[in-house]
Tab-separated table of C-alpha atoms in Angstrom:
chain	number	residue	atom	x	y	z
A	1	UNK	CA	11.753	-13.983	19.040
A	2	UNK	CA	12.275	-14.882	15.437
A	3	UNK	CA	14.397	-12.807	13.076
A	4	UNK	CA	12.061	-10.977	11.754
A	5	UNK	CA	11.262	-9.359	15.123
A	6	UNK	CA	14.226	-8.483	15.904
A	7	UNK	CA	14.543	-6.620	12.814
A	8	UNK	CA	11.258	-4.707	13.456
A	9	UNK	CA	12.520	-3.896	16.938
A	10	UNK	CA	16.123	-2.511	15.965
A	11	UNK	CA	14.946	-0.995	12.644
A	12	UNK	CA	14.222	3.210	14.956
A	13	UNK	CA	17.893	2.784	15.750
A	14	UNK	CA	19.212	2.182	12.484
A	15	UNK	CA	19.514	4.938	10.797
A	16	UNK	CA	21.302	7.224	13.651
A	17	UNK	CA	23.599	4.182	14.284
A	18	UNK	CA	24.283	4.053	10.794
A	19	UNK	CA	25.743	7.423	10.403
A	20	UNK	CA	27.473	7.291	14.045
A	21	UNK	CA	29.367	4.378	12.788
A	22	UNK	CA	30.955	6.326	9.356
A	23	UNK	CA	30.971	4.178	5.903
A	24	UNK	CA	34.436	2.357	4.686
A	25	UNK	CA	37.568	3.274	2.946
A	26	UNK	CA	36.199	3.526	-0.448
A	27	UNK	CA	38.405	4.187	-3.981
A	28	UNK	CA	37.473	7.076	-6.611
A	29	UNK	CA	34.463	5.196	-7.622
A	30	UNK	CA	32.867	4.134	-4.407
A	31	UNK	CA	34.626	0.952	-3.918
A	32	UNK	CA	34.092	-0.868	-0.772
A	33	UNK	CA	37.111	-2.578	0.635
A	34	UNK	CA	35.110	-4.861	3.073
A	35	UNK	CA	33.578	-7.151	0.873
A	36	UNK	CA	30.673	-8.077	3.195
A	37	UNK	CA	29.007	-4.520	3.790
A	38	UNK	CA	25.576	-3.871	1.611
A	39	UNK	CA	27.484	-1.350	0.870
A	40	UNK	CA	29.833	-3.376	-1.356
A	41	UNK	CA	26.980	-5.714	-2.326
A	42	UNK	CA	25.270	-2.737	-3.776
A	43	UNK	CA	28.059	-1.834	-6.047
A	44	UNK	CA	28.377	-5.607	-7.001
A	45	UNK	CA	24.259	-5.467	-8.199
A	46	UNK	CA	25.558	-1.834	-10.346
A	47	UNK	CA	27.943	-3.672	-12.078
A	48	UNK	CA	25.351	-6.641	-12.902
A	49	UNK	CA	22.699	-3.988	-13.537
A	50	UNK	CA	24.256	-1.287	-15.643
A	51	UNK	CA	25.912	-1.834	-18.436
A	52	UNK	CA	28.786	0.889	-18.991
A	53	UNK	CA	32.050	1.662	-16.962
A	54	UNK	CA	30.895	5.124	-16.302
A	55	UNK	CA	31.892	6.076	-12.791
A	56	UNK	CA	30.074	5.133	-9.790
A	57	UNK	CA	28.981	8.633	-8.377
A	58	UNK	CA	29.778	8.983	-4.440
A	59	UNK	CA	27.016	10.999	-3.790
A	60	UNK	CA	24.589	8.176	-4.252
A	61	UNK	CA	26.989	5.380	-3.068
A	62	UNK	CA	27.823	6.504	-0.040
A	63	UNK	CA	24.275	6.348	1.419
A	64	UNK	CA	24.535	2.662	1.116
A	65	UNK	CA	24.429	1.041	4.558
A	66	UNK	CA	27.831	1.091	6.121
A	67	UNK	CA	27.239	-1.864	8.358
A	68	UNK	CA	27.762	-5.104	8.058
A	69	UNK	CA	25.437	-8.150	8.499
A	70	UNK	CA	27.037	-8.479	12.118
A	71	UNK	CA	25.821	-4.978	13.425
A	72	UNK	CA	22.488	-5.626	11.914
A	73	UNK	CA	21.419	-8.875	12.907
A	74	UNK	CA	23.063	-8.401	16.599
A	75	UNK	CA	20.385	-7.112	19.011
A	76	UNK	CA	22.607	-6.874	21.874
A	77	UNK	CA	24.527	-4.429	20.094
A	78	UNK	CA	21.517	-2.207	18.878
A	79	UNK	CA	20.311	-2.166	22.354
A	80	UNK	CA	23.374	-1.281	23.866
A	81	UNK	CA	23.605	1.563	21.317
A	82	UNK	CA	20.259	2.321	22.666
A	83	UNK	CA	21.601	2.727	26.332
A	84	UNK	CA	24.749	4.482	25.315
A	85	UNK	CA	23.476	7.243	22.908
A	86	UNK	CA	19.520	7.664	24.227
A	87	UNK	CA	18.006	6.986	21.321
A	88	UNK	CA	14.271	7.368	21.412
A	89	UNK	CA	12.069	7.666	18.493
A	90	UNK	CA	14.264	10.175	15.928
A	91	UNK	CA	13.919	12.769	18.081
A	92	UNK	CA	17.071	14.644	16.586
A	93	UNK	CA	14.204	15.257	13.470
A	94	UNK	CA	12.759	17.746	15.670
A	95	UNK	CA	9.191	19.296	15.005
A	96	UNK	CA	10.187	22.160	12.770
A	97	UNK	CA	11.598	19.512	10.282
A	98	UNK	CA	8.174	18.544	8.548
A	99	UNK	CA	7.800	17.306	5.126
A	100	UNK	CA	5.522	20.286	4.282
A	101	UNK	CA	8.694	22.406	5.570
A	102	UNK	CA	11.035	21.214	3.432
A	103	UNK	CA	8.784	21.648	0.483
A	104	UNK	CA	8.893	25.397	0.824
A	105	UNK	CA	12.622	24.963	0.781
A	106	UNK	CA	12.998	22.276	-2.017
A	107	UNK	CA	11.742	21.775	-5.354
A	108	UNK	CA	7.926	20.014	-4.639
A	109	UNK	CA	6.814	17.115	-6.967
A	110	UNK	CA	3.640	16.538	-5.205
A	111	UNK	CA	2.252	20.069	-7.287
A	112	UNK	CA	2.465	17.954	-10.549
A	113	UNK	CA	-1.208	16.996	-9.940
A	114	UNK	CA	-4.419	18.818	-10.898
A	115	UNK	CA	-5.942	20.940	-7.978
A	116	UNK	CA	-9.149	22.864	-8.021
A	117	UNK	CA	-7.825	26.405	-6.895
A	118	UNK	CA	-7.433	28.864	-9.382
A	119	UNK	CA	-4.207	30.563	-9.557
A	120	UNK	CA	-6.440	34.129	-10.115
A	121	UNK	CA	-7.280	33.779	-6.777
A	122	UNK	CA	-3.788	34.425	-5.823
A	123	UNK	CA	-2.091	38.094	-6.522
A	124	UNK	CA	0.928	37.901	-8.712
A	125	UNK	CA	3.334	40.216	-6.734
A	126	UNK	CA	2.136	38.235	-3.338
A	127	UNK	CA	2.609	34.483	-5.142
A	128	UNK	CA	6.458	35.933	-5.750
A	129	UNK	CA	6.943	36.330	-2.612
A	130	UNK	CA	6.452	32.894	-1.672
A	131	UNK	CA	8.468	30.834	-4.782
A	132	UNK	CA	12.502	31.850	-3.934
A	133	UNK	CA	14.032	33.617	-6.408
A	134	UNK	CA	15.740	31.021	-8.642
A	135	UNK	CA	13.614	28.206	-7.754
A	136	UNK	CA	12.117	27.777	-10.718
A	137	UNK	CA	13.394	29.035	-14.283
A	138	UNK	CA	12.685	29.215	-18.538
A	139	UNK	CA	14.650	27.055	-20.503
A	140	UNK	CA	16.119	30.583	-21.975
A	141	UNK	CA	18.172	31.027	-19.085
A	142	UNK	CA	20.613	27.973	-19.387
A	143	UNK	CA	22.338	29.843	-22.037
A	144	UNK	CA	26.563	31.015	-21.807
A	145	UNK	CA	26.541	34.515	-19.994
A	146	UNK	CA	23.203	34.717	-17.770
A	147	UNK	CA	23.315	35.842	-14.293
A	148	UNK	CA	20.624	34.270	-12.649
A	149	UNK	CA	19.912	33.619	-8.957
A	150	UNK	CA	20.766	30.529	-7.325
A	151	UNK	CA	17.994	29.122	-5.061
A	152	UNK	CA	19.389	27.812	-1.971
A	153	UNK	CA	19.999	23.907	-2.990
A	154	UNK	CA	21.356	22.623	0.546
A	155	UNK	CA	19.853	19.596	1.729
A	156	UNK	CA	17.788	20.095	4.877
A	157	UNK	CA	17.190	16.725	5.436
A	158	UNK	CA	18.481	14.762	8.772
A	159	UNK	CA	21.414	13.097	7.401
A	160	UNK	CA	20.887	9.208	6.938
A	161	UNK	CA	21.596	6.081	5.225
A	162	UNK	CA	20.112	3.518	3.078
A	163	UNK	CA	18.718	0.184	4.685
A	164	UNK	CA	20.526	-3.283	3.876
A	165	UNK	CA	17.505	-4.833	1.289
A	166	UNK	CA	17.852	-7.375	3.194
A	167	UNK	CA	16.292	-5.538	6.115
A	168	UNK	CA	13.992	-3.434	3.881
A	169	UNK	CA	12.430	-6.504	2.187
A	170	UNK	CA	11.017	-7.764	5.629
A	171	UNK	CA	9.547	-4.221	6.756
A	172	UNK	CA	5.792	-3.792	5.747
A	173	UNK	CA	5.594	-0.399	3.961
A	174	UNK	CA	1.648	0.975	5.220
A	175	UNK	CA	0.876	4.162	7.266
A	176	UNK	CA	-0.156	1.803	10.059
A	177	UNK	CA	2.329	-0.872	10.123
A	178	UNK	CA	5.082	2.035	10.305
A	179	UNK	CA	3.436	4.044	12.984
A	180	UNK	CA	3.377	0.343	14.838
A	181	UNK	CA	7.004	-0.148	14.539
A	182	UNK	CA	8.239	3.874	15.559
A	183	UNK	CA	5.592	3.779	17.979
A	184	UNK	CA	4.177	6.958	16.475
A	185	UNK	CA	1.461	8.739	18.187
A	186	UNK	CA	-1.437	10.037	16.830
A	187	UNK	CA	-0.705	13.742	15.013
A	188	UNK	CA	2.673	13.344	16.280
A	189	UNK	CA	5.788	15.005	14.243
A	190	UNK	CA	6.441	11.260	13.111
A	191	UNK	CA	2.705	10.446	12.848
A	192	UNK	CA	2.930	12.978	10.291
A	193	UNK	CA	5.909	12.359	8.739
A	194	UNK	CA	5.335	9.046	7.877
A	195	UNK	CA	1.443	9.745	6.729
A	196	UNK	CA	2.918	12.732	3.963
A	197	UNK	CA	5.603	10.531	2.787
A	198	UNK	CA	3.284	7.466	2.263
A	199	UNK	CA	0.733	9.728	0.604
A	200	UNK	CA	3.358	10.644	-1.491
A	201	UNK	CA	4.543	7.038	-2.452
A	202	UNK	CA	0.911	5.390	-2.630
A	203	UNK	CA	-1.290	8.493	-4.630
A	204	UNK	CA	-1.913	7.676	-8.273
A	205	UNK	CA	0.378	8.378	-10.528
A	206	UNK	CA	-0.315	11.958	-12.358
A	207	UNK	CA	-0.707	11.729	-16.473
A	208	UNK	CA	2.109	10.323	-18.025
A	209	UNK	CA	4.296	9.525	-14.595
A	210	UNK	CA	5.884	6.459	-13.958
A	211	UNK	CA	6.288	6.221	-9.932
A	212	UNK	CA	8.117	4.710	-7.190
A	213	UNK	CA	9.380	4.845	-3.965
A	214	UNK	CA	12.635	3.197	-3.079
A	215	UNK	CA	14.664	2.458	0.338
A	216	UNK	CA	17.924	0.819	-1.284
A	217	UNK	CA	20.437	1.625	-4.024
A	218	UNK	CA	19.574	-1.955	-5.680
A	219	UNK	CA	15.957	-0.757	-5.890
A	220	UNK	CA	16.443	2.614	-7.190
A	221	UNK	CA	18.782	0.832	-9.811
A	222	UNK	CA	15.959	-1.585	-10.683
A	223	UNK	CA	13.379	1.580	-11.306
A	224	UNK	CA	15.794	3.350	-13.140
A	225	UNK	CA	16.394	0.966	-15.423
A	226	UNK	CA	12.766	-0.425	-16.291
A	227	UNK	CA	12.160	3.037	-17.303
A	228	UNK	CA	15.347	3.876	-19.086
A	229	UNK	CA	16.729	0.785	-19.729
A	230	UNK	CA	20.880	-0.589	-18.585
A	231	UNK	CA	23.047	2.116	-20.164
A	232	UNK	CA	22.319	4.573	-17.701
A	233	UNK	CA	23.840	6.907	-15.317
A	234	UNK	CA	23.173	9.485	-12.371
A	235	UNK	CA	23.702	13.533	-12.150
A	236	UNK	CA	23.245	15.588	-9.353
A	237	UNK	CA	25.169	19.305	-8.755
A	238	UNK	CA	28.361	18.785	-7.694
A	239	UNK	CA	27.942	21.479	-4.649
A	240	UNK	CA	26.020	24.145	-2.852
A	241	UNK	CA	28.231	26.561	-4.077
A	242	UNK	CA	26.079	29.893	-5.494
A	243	UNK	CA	23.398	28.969	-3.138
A	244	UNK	CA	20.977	31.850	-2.436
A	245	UNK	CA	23.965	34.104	-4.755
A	246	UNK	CA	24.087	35.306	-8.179
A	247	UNK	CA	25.026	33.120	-10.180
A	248	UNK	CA	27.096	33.360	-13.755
A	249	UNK	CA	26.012	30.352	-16.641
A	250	UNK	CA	28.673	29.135	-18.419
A	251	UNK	CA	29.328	26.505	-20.449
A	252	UNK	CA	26.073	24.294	-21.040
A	253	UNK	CA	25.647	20.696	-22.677
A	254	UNK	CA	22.194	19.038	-23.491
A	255	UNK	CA	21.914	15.458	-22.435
A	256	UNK	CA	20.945	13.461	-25.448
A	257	UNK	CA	22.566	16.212	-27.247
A	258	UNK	CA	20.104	18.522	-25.785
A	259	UNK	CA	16.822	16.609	-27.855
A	260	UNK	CA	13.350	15.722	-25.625
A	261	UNK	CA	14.765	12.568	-23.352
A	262	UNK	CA	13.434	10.419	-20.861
A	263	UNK	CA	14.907	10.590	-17.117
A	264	UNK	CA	14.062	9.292	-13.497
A	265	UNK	CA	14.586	12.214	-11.101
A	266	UNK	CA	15.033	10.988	-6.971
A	267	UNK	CA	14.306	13.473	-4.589
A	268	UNK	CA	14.196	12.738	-0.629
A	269	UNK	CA	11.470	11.990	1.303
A	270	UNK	CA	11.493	12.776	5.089
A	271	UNK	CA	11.371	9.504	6.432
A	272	UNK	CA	12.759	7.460	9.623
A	273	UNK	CA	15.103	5.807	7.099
A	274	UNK	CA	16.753	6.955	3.694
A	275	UNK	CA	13.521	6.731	1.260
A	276	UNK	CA	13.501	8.488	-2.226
A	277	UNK	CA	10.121	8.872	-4.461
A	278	UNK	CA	11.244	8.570	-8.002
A	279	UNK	CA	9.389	9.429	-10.946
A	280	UNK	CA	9.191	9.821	-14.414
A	281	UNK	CA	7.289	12.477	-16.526
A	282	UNK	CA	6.703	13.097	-20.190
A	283	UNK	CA	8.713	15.416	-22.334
A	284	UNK	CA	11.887	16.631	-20.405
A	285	UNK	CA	15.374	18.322	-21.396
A	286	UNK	CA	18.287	17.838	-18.805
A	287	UNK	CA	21.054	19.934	-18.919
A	288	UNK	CA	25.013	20.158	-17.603
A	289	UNK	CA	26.247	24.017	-17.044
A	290	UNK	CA	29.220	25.401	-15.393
A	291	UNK	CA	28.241	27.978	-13.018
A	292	UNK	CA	30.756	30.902	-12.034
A	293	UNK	CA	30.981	33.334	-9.952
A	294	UNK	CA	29.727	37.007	-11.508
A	295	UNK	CA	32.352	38.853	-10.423
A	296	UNK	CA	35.292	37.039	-10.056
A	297	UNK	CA	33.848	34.407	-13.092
A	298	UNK	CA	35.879	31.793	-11.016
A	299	UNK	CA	34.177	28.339	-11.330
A	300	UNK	CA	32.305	27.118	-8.402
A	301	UNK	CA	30.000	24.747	-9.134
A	302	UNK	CA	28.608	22.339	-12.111
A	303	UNK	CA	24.720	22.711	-12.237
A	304	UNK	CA	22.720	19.783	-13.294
A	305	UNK	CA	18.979	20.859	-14.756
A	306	UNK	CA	15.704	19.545	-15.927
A	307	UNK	CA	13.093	21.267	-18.341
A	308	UNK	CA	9.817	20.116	-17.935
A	309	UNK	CA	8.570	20.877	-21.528
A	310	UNK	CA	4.854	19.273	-20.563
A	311	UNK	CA	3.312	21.328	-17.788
A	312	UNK	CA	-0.204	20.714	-18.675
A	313	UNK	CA	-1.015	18.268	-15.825
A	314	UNK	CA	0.283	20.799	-13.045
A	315	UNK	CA	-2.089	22.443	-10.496
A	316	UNK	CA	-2.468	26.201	-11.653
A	317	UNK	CA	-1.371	27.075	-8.311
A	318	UNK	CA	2.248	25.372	-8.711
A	319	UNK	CA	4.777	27.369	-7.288
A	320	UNK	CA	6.240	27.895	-10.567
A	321	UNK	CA	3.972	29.392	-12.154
A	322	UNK	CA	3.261	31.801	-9.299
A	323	UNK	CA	7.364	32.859	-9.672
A	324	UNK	CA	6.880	32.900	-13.684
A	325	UNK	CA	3.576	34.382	-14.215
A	326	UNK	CA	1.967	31.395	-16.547
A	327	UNK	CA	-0.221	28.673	-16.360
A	328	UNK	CA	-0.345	24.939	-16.730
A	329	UNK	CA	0.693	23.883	-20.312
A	330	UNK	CA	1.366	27.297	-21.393
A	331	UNK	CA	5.572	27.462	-20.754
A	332	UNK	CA	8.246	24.783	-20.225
A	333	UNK	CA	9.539	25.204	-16.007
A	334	UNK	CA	12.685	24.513	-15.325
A	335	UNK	CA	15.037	23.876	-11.707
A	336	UNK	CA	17.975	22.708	-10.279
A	337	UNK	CA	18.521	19.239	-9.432
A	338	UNK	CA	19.275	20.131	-5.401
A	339	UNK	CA	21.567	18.542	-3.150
A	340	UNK	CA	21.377	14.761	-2.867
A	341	UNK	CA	18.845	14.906	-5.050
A	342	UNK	CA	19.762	13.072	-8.665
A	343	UNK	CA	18.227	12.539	-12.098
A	344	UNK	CA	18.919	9.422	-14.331
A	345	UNK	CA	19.076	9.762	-17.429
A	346	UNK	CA	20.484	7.478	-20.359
A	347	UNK	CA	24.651	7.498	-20.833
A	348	UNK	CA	25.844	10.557	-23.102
């Protein structure tokens, strides 16, 4: 069995092993102590890639792999795993945990394309119902002193960690490949999961977006910074705190001094291991705001949001503009960056 093999045949265990195991010791910003994980070989290719000192953020670092090459080139340890724990084919994803599920829960990029539906088909007060409160927002609102509501931010995804690149540049990335590999039957929860992800990572770009899906930290570094060049760095709010609450705005800063600016926004993908689609689009704002809490106006949370000021390649029947009452290219929409979700944006 060459080496290959064996990493097609341990790669369903990987990513339930990987958070089983727990990541290293790591310093205040994301240091790896063992040398030898990907882990610390993905903070060695930020310091190569990016040029500032800004702090690495944890939230991003600490879905690099924890193991080390040992674990992941050792089959007899995979398969004893296997015995030990019962893995079988991610079953802990459960059917109710669909892409398309999610979706109603976070913030959808797949609704930046054209669709054919008009939006007068749908009745305003009905559409309401179906955006959260919160979810999406004017520009207006990030202003000191609005109470707005808080959408509920909290990742819903199964918890999991990036792949070595190592292992990721040997996997083939097609619908049929993967279904090979996780042995995924036909209209299957995983059959499915892997067919709306791939959609997601192989459909054209929409006007003006710049695309890609990534499994690693080195590769969503190399995106980021083909778009926006080396002195970059990564946001993402700091909690859940406010979720599905009233929220107070505070104090706000404008990256790029609050001017039009370029960014590369990551959001999850439901996936058997740690994949983000990343993208680009025309004519954005990103903002930093303090949120507090109404009554108490206690600090609990530091909100991190994008303006989309270019809505005109949108399907009419995007959520937001069923919450907001517009149409494509008429307003600028605007949302929370949600947990372990990020934006990239240029240093400030």
């Amino acid at each position: 069995m060459t080496t290959s093999t064996l990493f097609l045949f341990i790669l369903p265990l990987f990513s339930s092993l990987a958070v089983s195991i727990g990541f290293s010791s790591s310093g205040a910003n994301g240091g790896d102590k063992n040398p030898f994980t990907p882990k610390a070989y993905a903070l060695r290719y930020w310091d190569k890639a990016i040029q500032n000192t800004l702090p690495k953020p944890s939230f991003l670092t600490f879905k690099a792999s924890p193991l080390t090459a040992i674990h992941y080139n050792n089959i007899d340890y995979f398969l004893g795993a296997q015995r030990r724990k019962k893995i079988a084919g991610f079953k802990e994803y459960g059917v109710n945990t669909t892409f398309k599920d999610y979706n109603k829960d976070g913030v959808s990029f797949s609704g930046y394309t054209n669709a054919t539906t008009s939006s007068a088909h749908i009745s305003g007060s009905l559409a309401k119902k179906w955006v959260e409160p919160g979810k999406f927002f004017r520009e207006s609102m990030l202003k000191e002193g609005t109470i707005m509501p808080m959408p509920d931010i909290k990742d819903k995804m199964p918890k999991r960690s990036f792949l070595p690149r190592s292992v990721l540049t040997k996997l083939p990335f097609s619908t049929s490949e993967l279904k090979r590999i996780f042995k995924a039957s036909d209209e299957s929860s995983m059959d499915k999961m892997i067919k709306d992800s791939m959609g997601e990572c192989t459909r054209a770009p929409s006007a003006g977006e710049t695309k890609r899906c990534v499994g690693s930290v080195e590769d969503m570094i190399d995106f980021a910074t083909s778009v926006l060049g080396r002195d970059i760095t990564v946001r993402s709010t700091e909690n859940v705190k406010g979720s599905k609450k009233n929220v107070m705005v505070s104090k706000v800063k404008g990256i790029n001094g609050g001017k039009v600016t370029k960014s590369v926004s990551c959001h999850q993908s439901l996936f058997p291991y740690l994949l983000y689609y990343c993208h680009s689009v025309p004519k954005v704002r990103v903002y930093e705001a303090d949120l507090l809490d109404p009554n108490t106006k206690a600090k609990i949370n530091h909100g991190v949001a994008i303006c989309h000021l270019d809505t005109t390649a949108w399907s009419p029947t995007h959520g937001a503009f069923m919450a907001l009452g517009s149409g494509p290219g008429k307003i600028e929409v605007c949302h929370w960056i949600f947990e372990n979700d990020m934006t990239w944006t240029i240093a400030n």
